[in-house]
C-alpha positions as a printed Julia matrix, in Angstrom:
303×3 Matrix{Float64}:
 -29.89   -8.09  -65.89
 -32.51   -5.38  -66.24
 -31.45   -1.8   -66.23
 -32.42    0.35  -63.3
 -34.43    3.46  -64.19
 -33.9     6.52  -62.07
 -36.0     9.6   -62.46
 -34.36   12.95  -62.09
 -36.21   16.24  -62.1
 -34.57   18.92  -64.24
 -36.42   22.16  -63.92
 -40.07   21.3   -64.55
 -39.33   18.25  -66.69
 -38.73   14.75  -65.35
 -36.04   12.87  -67.24
 -35.6     9.1   -66.96
 -31.97    8.01  -66.57
 -30.96    4.42  -67.21
 -28.13    3.04  -65.0
 -26.49   -0.33  -64.89
 -27.3    -2.49  -61.84
 -24.5    -3.41  -59.39
 -22.39   -6.29  -60.54
 -23.18   -9.57  -58.71
 -19.53  -10.01  -57.78
 -19.67   -6.77  -55.76
 -22.24   -8.25  -53.38
 -20.24  -11.48  -53.11
 -17.02   -9.59  -52.34
 -18.81   -7.47  -49.72
 -20.2   -10.55  -48.0
 -16.76  -12.16  -47.99
 -15.2    -9.01  -46.54
 -17.8    -8.91  -43.75
 -17.21  -12.58  -42.96
 -13.43  -12.08  -42.88
 -13.82   -9.11  -40.56
 -16.07  -11.1   -38.23
 -13.61  -14.01  -38.18
 -10.73  -11.63  -37.44
 -12.53   -9.92  -34.58
 -13.73  -13.22  -33.1
 -10.29  -14.77  -33.39
  -8.67  -11.69  -31.85
 -11.01  -11.8   -28.87
 -10.35  -15.47  -28.32
  -6.59  -14.94  -28.52
  -6.55  -12.29  -25.78
  -4.95  -13.57  -22.58
  -6.72  -13.08  -19.24
  -5.75   -9.97  -17.33
  -4.5   -11.94  -14.33
  -2.18  -13.92  -16.6
  -0.77  -10.69  -18.05
  -0.21   -9.34  -14.52
   1.53  -12.54  -13.41
   3.68  -12.56  -16.53
   4.66   -8.92  -16.0
   5.58   -9.69  -12.39
   7.69  -12.7   -13.38
   9.47  -10.75  -16.12
  10.16   -7.89  -13.72
  11.65  -10.25  -11.13
  13.72  -11.98  -13.79
  15.13   -8.65  -14.99
  15.88   -7.69  -11.39
  17.72  -10.95  -10.66
  19.65  -10.7   -13.94
  20.71   -7.13  -13.16
  21.69   -8.21   -9.65
  23.78  -11.09  -11.01
  25.51   -8.77  -13.49
  26.33   -6.22  -10.78
  27.64   -8.99   -8.52
  29.79  -10.42  -11.3
  31.4    -7.15  -12.38
  31.24   -5.31   -9.05
  33.0    -7.96   -7.02
  31.73   -6.91   -3.56
  28.02   -7.81   -3.64
  27.22  -11.54   -3.4
  25.38  -13.04   -6.35
  21.81  -14.43   -6.13
  23.0   -18.05   -5.91
  25.22  -17.32   -2.9
  22.4   -15.43   -1.18
  19.97  -18.25   -1.93
  22.26  -20.84   -0.33
  22.71  -18.64    2.75
  18.95  -18.1     2.99
  18.3   -21.84    2.87
  20.7   -22.31    5.76
  19.26  -19.44    7.81
  15.61  -20.39    7.36
  16.35  -24.06    8.04
  16.45  -23.11   11.74
  15.12  -19.55   12.14
  14.29  -19.89   15.84
  17.54  -21.1    17.34
  18.8   -19.39   20.48
  22.39  -19.43   21.69
  22.2   -16.5    24.07
  20.7   -13.0    24.14
  22.92  -11.76   21.31
  22.87  -14.85   19.11
  19.34  -15.75   18.04
  17.75  -16.83   14.79
  16.16  -14.42   12.36
  12.7   -15.61   13.4
  13.11  -14.36   16.97
  14.48  -11.06   15.71
  11.52  -10.54   13.39
   9.05  -11.39   16.16
  10.75   -8.95   18.54
  10.5    -6.17   15.95
   6.85   -6.97   15.25
   6.1    -6.9    18.97
   7.62   -3.43   19.34
   5.76   -2.21   16.26
   2.5    -3.67   17.56
   2.8    -2.0    20.95
   3.84    1.4    19.61
   1.32    1.28   16.79
  -1.5     0.21   19.11
  -0.79    3.05   21.53
  -0.7     5.49   18.63
  -4.09    4.22   17.4
  -5.61    4.61   20.88
  -4.45    8.23   21.02
  -4.39    9.35   17.39
  -7.79    8.18   16.14
  -9.89    9.81   18.92
  -7.74   12.91   18.65
  -8.38   13.01   14.9
 -12.15   12.9    15.5
 -11.89   15.8    17.93
  -9.67   17.85   15.61
 -11.97   17.26   12.65
 -15.21   17.8    14.58
 -14.45   21.0    16.46
 -12.98   24.05   14.79
 -11.35   25.39   17.95
  -9.57   22.06   18.55
  -8.42   22.08   14.93
  -6.98   25.55   15.36
  -5.14   24.43   18.49
  -3.7    21.28   16.92
  -2.78   22.72   13.5
   0.45   24.54   14.51
   1.62   21.64   16.7
   1.1    19.08   13.93
   2.69   21.37   11.33
   5.72   21.83   13.59
   6.32   18.24   14.72
   5.1    16.17   11.77
   8.16   16.87    9.52
  10.63   15.89   12.28
  12.59   12.72   11.52
  11.42    9.85   13.74
  14.97    9.04   14.8
  15.3    12.53   16.24
  12.88   11.39   18.96
  15.1     8.47   19.98
  17.42   10.43   22.33
  14.33   11.88   24.06
  13.02    8.35   24.55
  16.33    7.16   25.95
  16.42   10.15   28.29
  12.89    9.61   29.57
  12.73    5.8    29.77
  16.45    5.07   30.35
  16.14    1.82   28.39
  16.44    0.89   24.73
  13.27   -1.19   24.33
  10.72    1.39   25.58
  12.63    4.11   23.71
  12.16    2.21   20.42
   8.45    1.75   21.19
   8.22    5.46   21.94
   9.7     6.3    18.53
   7.13    4.03   16.85
   4.37    5.71   18.81
   5.39    9.21   17.74
   5.91    8.44   14.05
   2.61    6.5    13.83
   0.6     9.24   15.5
   0.52   11.92   12.79
  -0.96    9.97    9.83
  -3.81    8.73   12.01
  -4.65   12.19   13.33
  -4.46   13.9     9.95
  -6.4    11.29    7.93
  -9.12   10.88   10.54
  -9.57   14.65   10.79
  -9.75   14.95    6.99
 -12.41   12.24    6.92
 -14.52   14.07    9.49
 -14.29   17.3     7.49
 -15.48   15.5     4.33
 -18.84   14.63    5.88
 -21.61   16.71    4.23
 -22.85   19.48    6.48
 -26.43   18.43    5.75
 -25.9    15.25    7.77
 -24.78   17.22   10.79
 -27.63   19.71   10.34
 -30.16   16.86   10.39
 -28.53   15.48   13.53
 -28.82   18.92   15.12
 -32.49   19.19   14.15
 -33.16   15.75   15.63
 -31.3    16.83   18.76
 -29.0    13.81   18.65
 -26.41   13.46   21.37
 -22.73   13.74   20.51
 -22.39    9.99   21.05
 -25.21    9.29   18.57
 -23.61   11.64   16.05
 -20.35    9.78   16.46
 -21.75    6.24   16.18
 -24.41    6.86   13.49
 -22.78    9.52   11.27
 -19.11   10.18   11.95
 -17.69    6.7    12.44
 -19.23    4.97    9.36
 -18.31    7.9     7.1
 -14.77    8.35    8.45
 -13.82    4.67    8.57
 -12.23    4.51    5.06
 -10.12    7.6     5.83
  -9.19    6.17    9.2
  -8.02    2.9     7.67
  -5.91    4.85    5.17
  -4.21    6.57    8.09
  -3.64    3.19    9.72
  -2.04    1.88    6.51
   0.33    4.84    6.33
   1.18    4.53   10.01
   2.01    0.83    9.9
   4.27    1.39    6.89
   6.15    4.18    8.63
   6.36    2.19   11.86
   7.88   -0.85   10.15
  10.3     1.43    8.32
  11.44    3.22   11.46
  11.84    0.22   13.76
  14.74   -1.13   11.68
  16.71    2.11   12.02
  15.82    2.47   15.69
  16.99   -1.06   16.51
  20.28   -0.44   14.72
  20.94    2.34   17.22
  19.51    0.77   20.36
  20.73   -2.84   19.96
  19.15   -5.88   21.58
  17.02   -8.41   19.72
  15.34   -7.22   16.53
  15.69   -7.34   12.79
  17.44   -3.96   12.74
  20.01   -5.1    15.29
  20.43   -8.36   13.35
  21.27   -6.38   10.2
  23.85   -4.29   12.05
  25.34   -7.33   13.75
  25.72   -9.12   10.41
  27.44   -6.05    9.01
  29.92   -6.15   11.87
  30.54   -9.78   10.98
  30.96   -8.79    7.29
  28.21  -11.2     6.17
  26.77   -9.18    3.34
  24.62  -12.05    2.08
  22.82  -12.08    5.44
  22.16   -8.36    5.13
  20.56   -8.91    1.73
  18.43  -11.71    3.2
  17.31   -9.32    5.96
  16.43   -6.67    3.37
  14.19   -9.1     1.51
  12.66  -10.31    4.79
  11.86   -6.76    5.86
  10.33   -6.01    2.46
   8.18   -9.16    2.41
   6.83   -8.54    5.92
   6.08   -4.9     5.06
   4.3    -6.05    1.9
   2.19   -8.55    3.86
   1.21   -5.9     6.4
   0.28   -3.49    3.6
  -1.79   -6.09    1.74
  -3.62   -7.13    4.91
  -4.64   -3.54    5.61
  -5.66   -3.05    1.97
  -8.04   -6.01    2.32
  -9.53   -4.39    5.4
  -9.82   -1.07    3.55
 -11.68   -2.7     0.65
 -13.98   -4.44    3.11
 -15.06   -1.08    4.58
 -15.03    0.97    1.4
 -18.7     1.9     1.37
 -18.31    4.14   -1.67
 -17.75    1.11   -3.9
């Protein structure tokens, strides 16, 4: 191996310095280290599980922990039925969910459909009133000033506080429950739609004014496409509140409905049926939420 000559300038003189060349094993070791690093990184990337598999695994583990905790509470608490007992009762109930043995003895399927019908009517009426009202409140400052104190005063009121007013006005339980759904679904639609209108850049409205567009053209070409994501968010919040409130309202009003079914099973001391109703209510609420989230993603123009 020949020595490597380096020249170093010291003052005005140039001095030649002889140094030993790098040992051949150093280059071999470096190449091996690089190869090992590449194999490690490649192997690590191949070993990573897909994200969907991680999400599914996390969900399964969470449910398993929940069921285990439930079984432990049932075993040591003594009053709550264990998961196996509830599962057997659920199999029996859902074997014939649409039986009918009179107005007060119907399967869980009819009760769920009755609750969904009330929610649909009350929610639909709220959408017909709340969404246009939200456009007006967000579009015109004077209307916003008029509506602000009313919304601030009535929005925090518990939905069930409106139930006696509904019973007084309609003198029947079914329209009173629909009325409660209507009131509690109204505020999220108004507020979110108005917020969406206020988020529209003023330049858009200035251009519309310069072009002398009619109010209908402004609504269809500018306001509605821009406000739609906000409006759907209000709809999502409203449907969640409506499904939450109908259960409590039906407990108080009676008749056919999932809320009444829960209360009736409590009077019969069938706790396992109450737990089945809780899971049924949660699953239906989850399905409604996911359906509206799909619609929201469909109209999310920002993405």
